[in-house]
C-alpha atoms as a PDB file:
ATOM      1  CA  UNK A   1       4.774   6.410   0.799  1.00  0.00           C
ATOM      2  CA  UNK A   2       8.048   5.023   2.183  1.00  0.00           C
ATOM      3  CA  UNK A   3      11.030   3.647   0.292  1.00  0.00           C
ATOM      4  CA  UNK A   4      12.535   0.598   1.985  1.00  0.00           C
ATOM      5  CA  UNK A   5      15.037  -2.134   1.253  1.00  0.00           C
ATOM      6  CA  UNK A   6      15.704  -5.145   3.458  1.00  0.00           C
ATOM      7  CA  UNK A   7      18.961  -6.944   4.111  1.00  0.00           C
ATOM      8  CA  UNK A   8      17.062 -10.227   4.609  1.00  0.00           C
ATOM      9  CA  UNK A   9      13.838 -11.635   3.136  1.00  0.00           C
ATOM     10  CA  UNK A  10      10.617 -11.053   5.050  1.00  0.00           C
ATOM     11  CA  UNK A  11       7.434 -13.111   5.292  1.00  0.00           C
ATOM     12  CA  UNK A  12       4.306 -11.255   6.355  1.00  0.00           C
ATOM     13  CA  UNK A  13       0.540 -11.220   6.731  1.00  0.00           C
ATOM     14  CA  UNK A  14      -1.579  -8.106   6.314  1.00  0.00           C
ATOM     15  CA  UNK A  15      -3.856  -8.217   9.406  1.00  0.00           C
ATOM     16  CA  UNK A  16      -5.877  -5.041   8.764  1.00  0.00           C
ATOM     17  CA  UNK A  17      -5.933  -2.365   6.098  1.00  0.00           C
ATOM     18  CA  UNK A  18      -4.114  -2.618   2.771  1.00  0.00           C
ATOM     19  CA  UNK A  19      -0.482  -2.606   1.663  1.00  0.00           C
ATOM     20  CA  UNK A  20       0.893  -1.512  -1.720  1.00  0.00           C
ATOM     21  CA  UNK A  21       4.327  -2.384  -3.096  1.00  0.00           C
ATOM     22  CA  UNK A  22       5.789  -0.477  -6.041  1.00  0.00           C
ATOM     23  CA  UNK A  23       9.001  -1.192  -7.917  1.00  0.00           C
ATOM     24  CA  UNK A  24       9.439   1.077 -10.912  1.00  0.00           C
ATOM     25  CA  UNK A  25       6.339   0.697 -13.045  1.00  0.00           C
ATOM     26  CA  UNK A  26       5.207  -2.562 -11.418  1.00  0.00           C
ATOM     27  CA  UNK A  27       2.993  -2.674  -8.348  1.00  0.00           C
ATOM     28  CA  UNK A  28       0.738  -4.854  -6.255  1.00  0.00           C
ATOM     29  CA  UNK A  29      -1.978  -4.155  -3.659  1.00  0.00           C
ATOM     30  CA  UNK A  30      -2.431  -6.591  -0.757  1.00  0.00           C
ATOM     31  CA  UNK A  31      -5.486  -6.744   1.488  1.00  0.00           C
ATOM     32  CA  UNK A  32      -6.188  -8.030   5.007  1.00  0.00           C
ATOM     33  CA  UNK A  33      -5.495 -11.754   5.107  1.00  0.00           C
ATOM     34  CA  UNK A  34      -2.908 -11.739   2.330  1.00  0.00           C
ATOM     35  CA  UNK A  35       0.413 -13.476   2.949  1.00  0.00           C
ATOM     36  CA  UNK A  36       3.411 -12.018   1.137  1.00  0.00           C
ATOM     37  CA  UNK A  37       7.166 -12.428   0.732  1.00  0.00           C
ATOM     38  CA  UNK A  38       9.382  -9.356   0.559  1.00  0.00           C
ATOM     39  CA  UNK A  39      12.784 -10.040  -1.063  1.00  0.00           C
ATOM     40  CA  UNK A  40      16.105  -8.768   0.225  1.00  0.00           C
ATOM     41  CA  UNK A  41      17.921  -6.106  -1.788  1.00  0.00           C
ATOM     42  CA  UNK A  42      15.542  -4.160  -4.049  1.00  0.00           C
ATOM     43  CA  UNK A  43      14.305  -0.726  -2.985  1.00  0.00           C
ATOM     44  CA  UNK A  44      10.496  -0.700  -2.935  1.00  0.00           C
ATOM     45  CA  UNK A  45       8.063   2.141  -2.453  1.00  0.00           C
ATOM     46  CA  UNK A  46       5.597   0.943   0.174  1.00  0.00           C
ATOM     47  CA  UNK A  47       2.212   2.443   1.052  1.00  0.00           C
ATOM     48  CA  UNK A  48       0.362   1.295   4.199  1.00  0.00           C
ATOM     49  CA  UNK A  49      -3.353   2.092   4.044  1.00  0.00           C
ATOM     50  CA  UNK A  50      -5.517   1.961   7.204  1.00  0.00           C
ATOM     51  CA  UNK A  51      -8.801   0.057   7.036  1.00  0.00           C
ATOM     52  CA  UNK A  52     -11.768   2.291   6.212  1.00  0.00           C
ATOM     53  CA  UNK A  53     -13.909   0.967   9.111  1.00  0.00           C
ATOM     54  CA  UNK A  54     -11.384   0.870  11.952  1.00  0.00           C
ATOM     55  CA  UNK A  55      -8.695   3.275  10.794  1.00  0.00           C
ATOM     56  CA  UNK A  56      -6.082   0.660  11.675  1.00  0.00           C
ATOM     57  CA  UNK A  57      -3.235  -0.805   9.687  1.00  0.00           C
ATOM     58  CA  UNK A  58      -1.469  -3.904  11.031  1.00  0.00           C
ATOM     59  CA  UNK A  59       1.005  -6.344   9.535  1.00  0.00           C
ATOM     60  CA  UNK A  60       2.673  -9.371  11.095  1.00  0.00           C
ATOM     61  CA  UNK A  61       6.275  -9.735   9.905  1.00  0.00           C
ATOM     62  CA  UNK A  62       8.847 -12.543  10.264  1.00  0.00           C
ATOM     63  CA  UNK A  63      12.429 -11.978   9.150  1.00  0.00           C
ATOM     64  CA  UNK A  64      14.198 -15.001   7.612  1.00  0.00           C
ATOM     65  CA  UNK A  65      17.723 -15.033   9.021  1.00  0.00           C
ATOM     66  CA  UNK A  66      18.674 -18.252   7.243  1.00  0.00           C
ATOM     67  CA  UNK A  67      17.149 -21.327   5.664  1.00  0.00           C
ATOM     68  CA  UNK A  68      17.930 -24.576   7.508  1.00  0.00           C
ATOM     69  CA  UNK A  69      20.031 -27.003   5.505  1.00  0.00           C
ATOM     70  CA  UNK A  70      17.361 -29.665   5.783  1.00  0.00           C
ATOM     71  CA  UNK A  71      14.837 -27.343   4.112  1.00  0.00           C
ATOM     72  CA  UNK A  72      17.336 -26.347   1.412  1.00  0.00           C
ATOM     73  CA  UNK A  73      17.826 -30.022   0.516  1.00  0.00           C
ATOM     74  CA  UNK A  74      14.082 -30.539   0.215  1.00  0.00           C
ATOM     75  CA  UNK A  75      13.539 -27.448  -1.920  1.00  0.00           C
ATOM     76  CA  UNK A  76      11.543 -28.321  -5.018  1.00  0.00           C
ATOM     77  CA  UNK A  77      12.643 -27.217  -8.477  1.00  0.00           C
ATOM     78  CA  UNK A  78      11.416 -23.635  -9.019  1.00  0.00           C
ATOM     79  CA  UNK A  79       8.115 -23.307 -10.825  1.00  0.00           C
ATOM     80  CA  UNK A  80       7.570 -20.773 -13.551  1.00  0.00           C
ATOM     81  CA  UNK A  81       7.169 -17.296 -12.044  1.00  0.00           C
ATOM     82  CA  UNK A  82       3.960 -15.521 -12.923  1.00  0.00           C
ATOM     83  CA  UNK A  83       4.386 -12.366 -15.023  1.00  0.00           C
ATOM     84  CA  UNK A  84       4.585  -9.034 -13.303  1.00  0.00           C
ATOM     85  CA  UNK A  85       5.417  -8.154  -9.736  1.00  0.00           C
ATOM     86  CA  UNK A  86       3.701 -10.819  -7.601  1.00  0.00           C
ATOM     87  CA  UNK A  87       4.647 -11.073  -3.935  1.00  0.00           C
ATOM     88  CA  UNK A  88       1.412 -12.704  -2.775  1.00  0.00           C
ATOM     89  CA  UNK A  89       1.553 -16.273  -1.429  1.00  0.00           C
ATOM     90  CA  UNK A  90      -1.470 -18.558  -1.959  1.00  0.00           C
ATOM     91  CA  UNK A  91      -3.286 -18.717   1.359  1.00  0.00           C
ATOM     92  CA  UNK A  92      -4.097 -21.819   3.348  1.00  0.00           C
ATOM     93  CA  UNK A  93      -4.905 -22.437   7.017  1.00  0.00           C
ATOM     94  CA  UNK A  94      -1.792 -24.526   7.642  1.00  0.00           C
ATOM     95  CA  UNK A  95       0.526 -21.752   6.427  1.00  0.00           C
ATOM     96  CA  UNK A  96      -1.268 -19.040   8.440  1.00  0.00           C
ATOM     97  CA  UNK A  97      -1.152 -21.128  11.625  1.00  0.00           C
ATOM     98  CA  UNK A  98       2.560 -21.884  11.219  1.00  0.00           C
ATOM     99  CA  UNK A  99       3.421 -18.264  10.450  1.00  0.00           C
ATOM    100  CA  UNK A 100       1.469 -16.865  13.398  1.00  0.00           C
ATOM    101  CA  UNK A 101       3.073 -19.354  15.802  1.00  0.00           C
ATOM    102  CA  UNK A 102       6.558 -18.641  14.414  1.00  0.00           C
ATOM    103  CA  UNK A 103       6.083 -14.867  14.698  1.00  0.00           C
ATOM    104  CA  UNK A 104       4.844 -15.074  18.310  1.00  0.00           C
ATOM    105  CA  UNK A 105       7.721 -17.314  19.390  1.00  0.00           C
ATOM    106  CA  UNK A 106      10.389 -15.324  17.583  1.00  0.00           C
ATOM    107  CA  UNK A 107       9.144 -12.065  19.078  1.00  0.00           C
ATOM    108  CA  UNK A 108       9.203 -13.550  22.568  1.00  0.00           C
ATOM    109  CA  UNK A 109      12.589 -15.240  22.279  1.00  0.00           C
ATOM    110  CA  UNK A 110      14.629 -12.787  20.217  1.00  0.00           C
ATOM    111  CA  UNK A 111      15.337 -15.578  17.678  1.00  0.00           C
ATOM    112  CA  UNK A 112      17.073 -17.735  20.329  1.00  0.00           C
ATOM    113  CA  UNK A 113      14.386 -20.316  21.117  1.00  0.00           C
ATOM    114  CA  UNK A 114      14.761 -23.708  19.431  1.00  0.00           C
ATOM    115  CA  UNK A 115      10.974 -24.068  19.152  1.00  0.00           C
ATOM    116  CA  UNK A 116      10.720 -20.754  17.380  1.00  0.00           C
ATOM    117  CA  UNK A 117      13.312 -21.894  14.835  1.00  0.00           C
ATOM    118  CA  UNK A 118      11.386 -25.124  14.383  1.00  0.00           C
ATOM    119  CA  UNK A 119       8.207 -23.195  13.706  1.00  0.00           C
ATOM    120  CA  UNK A 120       9.949 -21.008  11.141  1.00  0.00           C
ATOM    121  CA  UNK A 121      11.291 -24.140   9.438  1.00  0.00           C
ATOM    122  CA  UNK A 122       7.693 -25.352   9.148  1.00  0.00           C
ATOM    123  CA  UNK A 123       6.762 -22.106   7.400  1.00  0.00           C
ATOM    124  CA  UNK A 124       9.683 -22.452   4.976  1.00  0.00           C
ATOM    125  CA  UNK A 125       8.724 -26.060   4.199  1.00  0.00           C
ATOM    126  CA  UNK A 126       5.262 -24.853   3.215  1.00  0.00           C
ATOM    127  CA  UNK A 127       6.711 -22.100   1.050  1.00  0.00           C
ATOM    128  CA  UNK A 128       9.338 -24.077  -0.823  1.00  0.00           C
ATOM    129  CA  UNK A 129       7.054 -24.750  -3.841  1.00  0.00           C
ATOM    130  CA  UNK A 130       5.652 -21.203  -4.073  1.00  0.00           C
ATOM    131  CA  UNK A 131       7.123 -19.069  -6.907  1.00  0.00           C
ATOM    132  CA  UNK A 132       6.730 -15.826  -4.959  1.00  0.00           C
ATOM    133  CA  UNK A 133       8.900 -17.273  -2.174  1.00  0.00           C
ATOM    134  CA  UNK A 134      11.764 -18.405  -4.384  1.00  0.00           C
ATOM    135  CA  UNK A 135      13.799 -15.332  -3.297  1.00  0.00           C
ATOM    136  CA  UNK A 136      14.048 -16.877   0.184  1.00  0.00           C
ATOM    137  CA  UNK A 137      15.762 -20.007  -0.990  1.00  0.00           C
ATOM    138  CA  UNK A 138      18.104 -18.772  -3.675  1.00  0.00           C
ATOM    139  CA  UNK A 139      19.006 -15.538  -5.376  1.00  0.00           C
ATOM    140  CA  UNK A 140      20.487 -16.104  -8.787  1.00  0.00           C
ATOM    141  CA  UNK A 141      22.337 -13.331 -10.570  1.00  0.00           C
ATOM    142  CA  UNK A 142      19.598 -13.318 -13.203  1.00  0.00           C
ATOM    143  CA  UNK A 143      17.019 -12.664 -10.487  1.00  0.00           C
ATOM    144  CA  UNK A 144      19.068  -9.843  -8.989  1.00  0.00           C
ATOM    145  CA  UNK A 145      19.374  -8.230 -12.395  1.00  0.00           C
ATOM    146  CA  UNK A 146      15.629  -8.612 -12.915  1.00  0.00           C
ATOM    147  CA  UNK A 147      14.841  -6.768  -9.670  1.00  0.00           C
ATOM    148  CA  UNK A 148      17.337  -4.053 -10.628  1.00  0.00           C
ATOM    149  CA  UNK A 149      15.735  -3.479 -14.021  1.00  0.00           C
ATOM    150  CA  UNK A 150      12.207  -3.521 -12.549  1.00  0.00           C
ATOM    151  CA  UNK A 151      13.254  -0.694 -10.268  1.00  0.00           C
ATOM    152  CA  UNK A 152      14.224   1.565 -13.175  1.00  0.00           C
ATOM    153  CA  UNK A 153      12.790   0.133 -16.392  1.00  0.00           C
ATOM    154  CA  UNK A 154      13.311   3.289 -18.448  1.00  0.00           C
ATOM    155  CA  UNK A 155      17.072   3.249 -17.945  1.00  0.00           C
ATOM    156  CA  UNK A 156      19.292   1.980 -20.772  1.00  0.00           C
ATOM    157  CA  UNK A 157      20.861  -0.915 -18.888  1.00  0.00           C
ATOM    158  CA  UNK A 158      24.189  -2.358 -20.063  1.00  0.00           C
ATOM    159  CA  UNK A 159      26.552  -4.979 -18.696  1.00  0.00           C
ATOM    160  CA  UNK A 160      28.778  -2.160 -17.438  1.00  0.00           C
ATOM    161  CA  UNK A 161      26.000  -0.224 -15.634  1.00  0.00           C
ATOM    162  CA  UNK A 162      24.489  -3.413 -14.139  1.00  0.00           C
ATOM    163  CA  UNK A 163      27.894  -4.697 -13.081  1.00  0.00           C
ATOM    164  CA  UNK A 164      28.660  -1.374 -11.408  1.00  0.00           C
ATOM    165  CA  UNK A 165      25.335  -1.502  -9.515  1.00  0.00           C
ATOM    166  CA  UNK A 166      26.039  -5.083  -8.374  1.00  0.00           C
ATOM    167  CA  UNK A 167      29.703  -4.554  -7.596  1.00  0.00           C
ATOM    168  CA  UNK A 168      31.259  -6.678 -10.305  1.00  0.00           C
ATOM    169  CA  UNK A 169      33.013  -6.235 -13.651  1.00  0.00           C
ATOM    170  CA  UNK A 170      30.963  -6.565 -16.826  1.00  0.00           C
ATOM    171  CA  UNK A 171      33.018  -9.601 -17.884  1.00  0.00           C
ATOM    172  CA  UNK A 172      32.372 -11.270 -14.546  1.00  0.00           C
ATOM    173  CA  UNK A 173      28.662 -10.586 -14.863  1.00  0.00           C
ATOM    174  CA  UNK A 174      28.510 -12.167 -18.319  1.00  0.00           C
ATOM    175  CA  UNK A 175      30.535 -15.192 -17.159  1.00  0.00           C
ATOM    176  CA  UNK A 176      28.283 -15.797 -14.141  1.00  0.00           C
ATOM    177  CA  UNK A 177      25.128 -15.474 -16.239  1.00  0.00           C
ATOM    178  CA  UNK A 178      26.562 -18.004 -18.692  1.00  0.00           C
ATOM    179  CA  UNK A 179      27.126 -20.329 -15.732  1.00  0.00           C
ATOM    180  CA  UNK A 180      23.425 -19.952 -14.869  1.00  0.00           C
ATOM    181  CA  UNK A 181      22.507 -20.948 -18.414  1.00  0.00           C
ATOM    182  CA  UNK A 182      21.359 -17.531 -19.574  1.00  0.00           C
ATOM    183  CA  UNK A 183      22.650 -14.193 -20.868  1.00  0.00           C
ATOM    184  CA  UNK A 184      22.129 -10.536 -20.164  1.00  0.00           C
ATOM    185  CA  UNK A 185      20.152 -10.132 -23.387  1.00  0.00           C
ATOM    186  CA  UNK A 186      17.762 -12.884 -22.339  1.00  0.00           C
ATOM    187  CA  UNK A 187      17.348 -11.582 -18.784  1.00  0.00           C
ATOM    188  CA  UNK A 188      16.637  -8.035 -20.002  1.00  0.00           C
ATOM    189  CA  UNK A 189      14.153  -9.283 -22.579  1.00  0.00           C
ATOM    190  CA  UNK A 190      12.293 -11.469 -20.048  1.00  0.00           C
ATOM    191  CA  UNK A 191      12.138  -8.709 -17.468  1.00  0.00           C
ATOM    192  CA  UNK A 192      10.821  -6.123 -19.911  1.00  0.00           C
ATOM    193  CA  UNK A 193       8.233  -8.556 -21.239  1.00  0.00           C
ATOM    194  CA  UNK A 194       7.047  -9.111 -17.681  1.00  0.00           C
ATOM    195  CA  UNK A 195       6.637  -5.362 -17.326  1.00  0.00           C
ATOM    196  CA  UNK A 196       4.704  -5.187 -20.567  1.00  0.00           C
ATOM    197  CA  UNK A 197       2.343  -7.905 -19.355  1.00  0.00           C
ATOM    198  CA  UNK A 198       1.927  -6.073 -16.057  1.00  0.00           C
ATOM    199  CA  UNK A 199       0.978  -2.809 -17.766  1.00  0.00           C
ATOM    200  CA  UNK A 200      -1.630  -4.546 -19.915  1.00  0.00           C
ATOM    201  CA  UNK A 201      -3.039  -6.681 -17.097  1.00  0.00           C
ATOM    202  CA  UNK A 202      -3.554  -3.584 -14.896  1.00  0.00           C
ATOM    203  CA  UNK A 203      -5.092  -1.630 -17.766  1.00  0.00           C
ATOM    204  CA  UNK A 204      -2.588   1.163 -17.436  1.00  0.00           C
ATOM    205  CA  UNK A 205      -1.454   1.333 -21.031  1.00  0.00           C
ATOM    206  CA  UNK A 206      -2.269   0.166 -24.547  1.00  0.00           C
ATOM    207  CA  UNK A 207      -0.499  -2.407 -26.708  1.00  0.00           C
ATOM    208  CA  UNK A 208       1.779   0.239 -28.225  1.00  0.00           C
ATOM    209  CA  UNK A 209       2.891   1.297 -24.718  1.00  0.00           C
ATOM    210  CA  UNK A 210       3.545  -2.302 -23.744  1.00  0.00           C
ATOM    211  CA  UNK A 211       5.497  -3.023 -26.918  1.00  0.00           C
ATOM    212  CA  UNK A 212       7.702   0.016 -26.269  1.00  0.00           C
ATOM    213  CA  UNK A 213       8.248  -1.126 -22.659  1.00  0.00           C
ATOM    214  CA  UNK A 214       9.372  -4.523 -23.935  1.00  0.00           C
ATOM    215  CA  UNK A 215      11.736  -2.910 -26.464  1.00  0.00           C
ATOM    216  CA  UNK A 216       9.809  -3.790 -29.608  1.00  0.00           C
ATOM    217  CA  UNK A 217       9.362  -1.279 -32.420  1.00  0.00           C
ATOM    218  CA  UNK A 218       6.991  -3.637 -34.225  1.00  0.00           C
ATOM    219  CA  UNK A 219       3.626  -4.414 -32.615  1.00  0.00           C
ATOM    220  CA  UNK A 220       3.289  -7.584 -34.687  1.00  0.00           C
ATOM    221  CA  UNK A 221       6.659  -8.968 -33.545  1.00  0.00           C
ATOM    222  CA  UNK A 222       5.780  -8.042 -29.974  1.00  0.00           C
ATOM    223  CA  UNK A 223       2.410  -9.706 -30.292  1.00  0.00           C
ATOM    224  CA  UNK A 224       3.837 -13.021 -31.525  1.00  0.00           C
ATOM    225  CA  UNK A 225       6.405 -13.153 -28.741  1.00  0.00           C
ATOM    226  CA  UNK A 226       3.837 -12.170 -26.131  1.00  0.00           C
ATOM    227  CA  UNK A 227       1.390 -14.879 -27.219  1.00  0.00           C
ATOM    228  CA  UNK A 228       4.133 -17.530 -27.187  1.00  0.00           C
ATOM    229  CA  UNK A 229       4.961 -16.646 -23.578  1.00  0.00           C
ATOM    230  CA  UNK A 230       1.511 -16.073 -22.089  1.00  0.00           C
ATOM    231  CA  UNK A 231      -0.896 -17.958 -24.348  1.00  0.00           C
ATOM    232  CA  UNK A 232      -2.972 -14.886 -25.140  1.00  0.00           C
ATOM    233  CA  UNK A 233      -2.618 -11.829 -27.302  1.00  0.00           C
ATOM    234  CA  UNK A 234      -1.669  -8.445 -25.773  1.00  0.00           C
ATOM    235  CA  UNK A 235      -5.083  -7.053 -26.687  1.00  0.00           C
ATOM    236  CA  UNK A 236      -6.824  -9.988 -24.952  1.00  0.00           C
ATOM    237  CA  UNK A 237      -4.891  -9.390 -21.757  1.00  0.00           C
ATOM    238  CA  UNK A 238      -5.615  -5.664 -21.982  1.00  0.00           C
ATOM    239  CA  UNK A 239      -9.325  -6.327 -22.570  1.00  0.00           C
ATOM    240  CA  UNK A 240      -9.466  -8.526 -19.475  1.00  0.00           C
ATOM    241  CA  UNK A 241      -7.901  -5.938 -17.206  1.00  0.00           C
ATOM    242  CA  UNK A 242     -11.211  -4.703 -15.914  1.00  0.00           C
ATOM    243  CA  UNK A 243     -12.633  -8.147 -15.128  1.00  0.00           C
END
């Protein structure tokens, strides 16, 4: 297991073997053929697992230096992010072809070739509607706080401790969140509820564990809020974990 953090977002394809990402209590396993987006900033624990038949592990990676202005202007409104840690991008032939071509050209040209940049722009155009790729196009303060909390969910996070971690005063943090139309209380609640859903969906805890993770002392209050967000009860999500 290796702990890594990137200065820039990455787009990748697992070519052989499996890859696991872990951030605090949330994790995801990717298999050969999966396309993923790795955000800049958060420190992930990463496990690369060789394929059982060949003993090989291979991943194709493209670093996103910047998003062309033309792509930024075309960016669709962000769709609702799925609960839990989800870095997988829905796969289609067009995206795979564009990503493979972009990676080959960028590797050959050291990011200097105009055609390589054009190919990367094609990839970004295909990703602009994908929730898992939203970190490429914009990083709101709320999103940065969410990643921070996911990395250490057991910590008692406050405006002061979060501001210190992000290099800003607590008052500045609150003001910027207000400008984004949210608050620290809302961001913390949403992030912890995502973690609760993730625990239940993976079958790694019971409803009491999930309620505690979300900061609820009452299972009934937790259950009502959970159902309003995800359209199913905590016990139903837990029961479906093995399916």
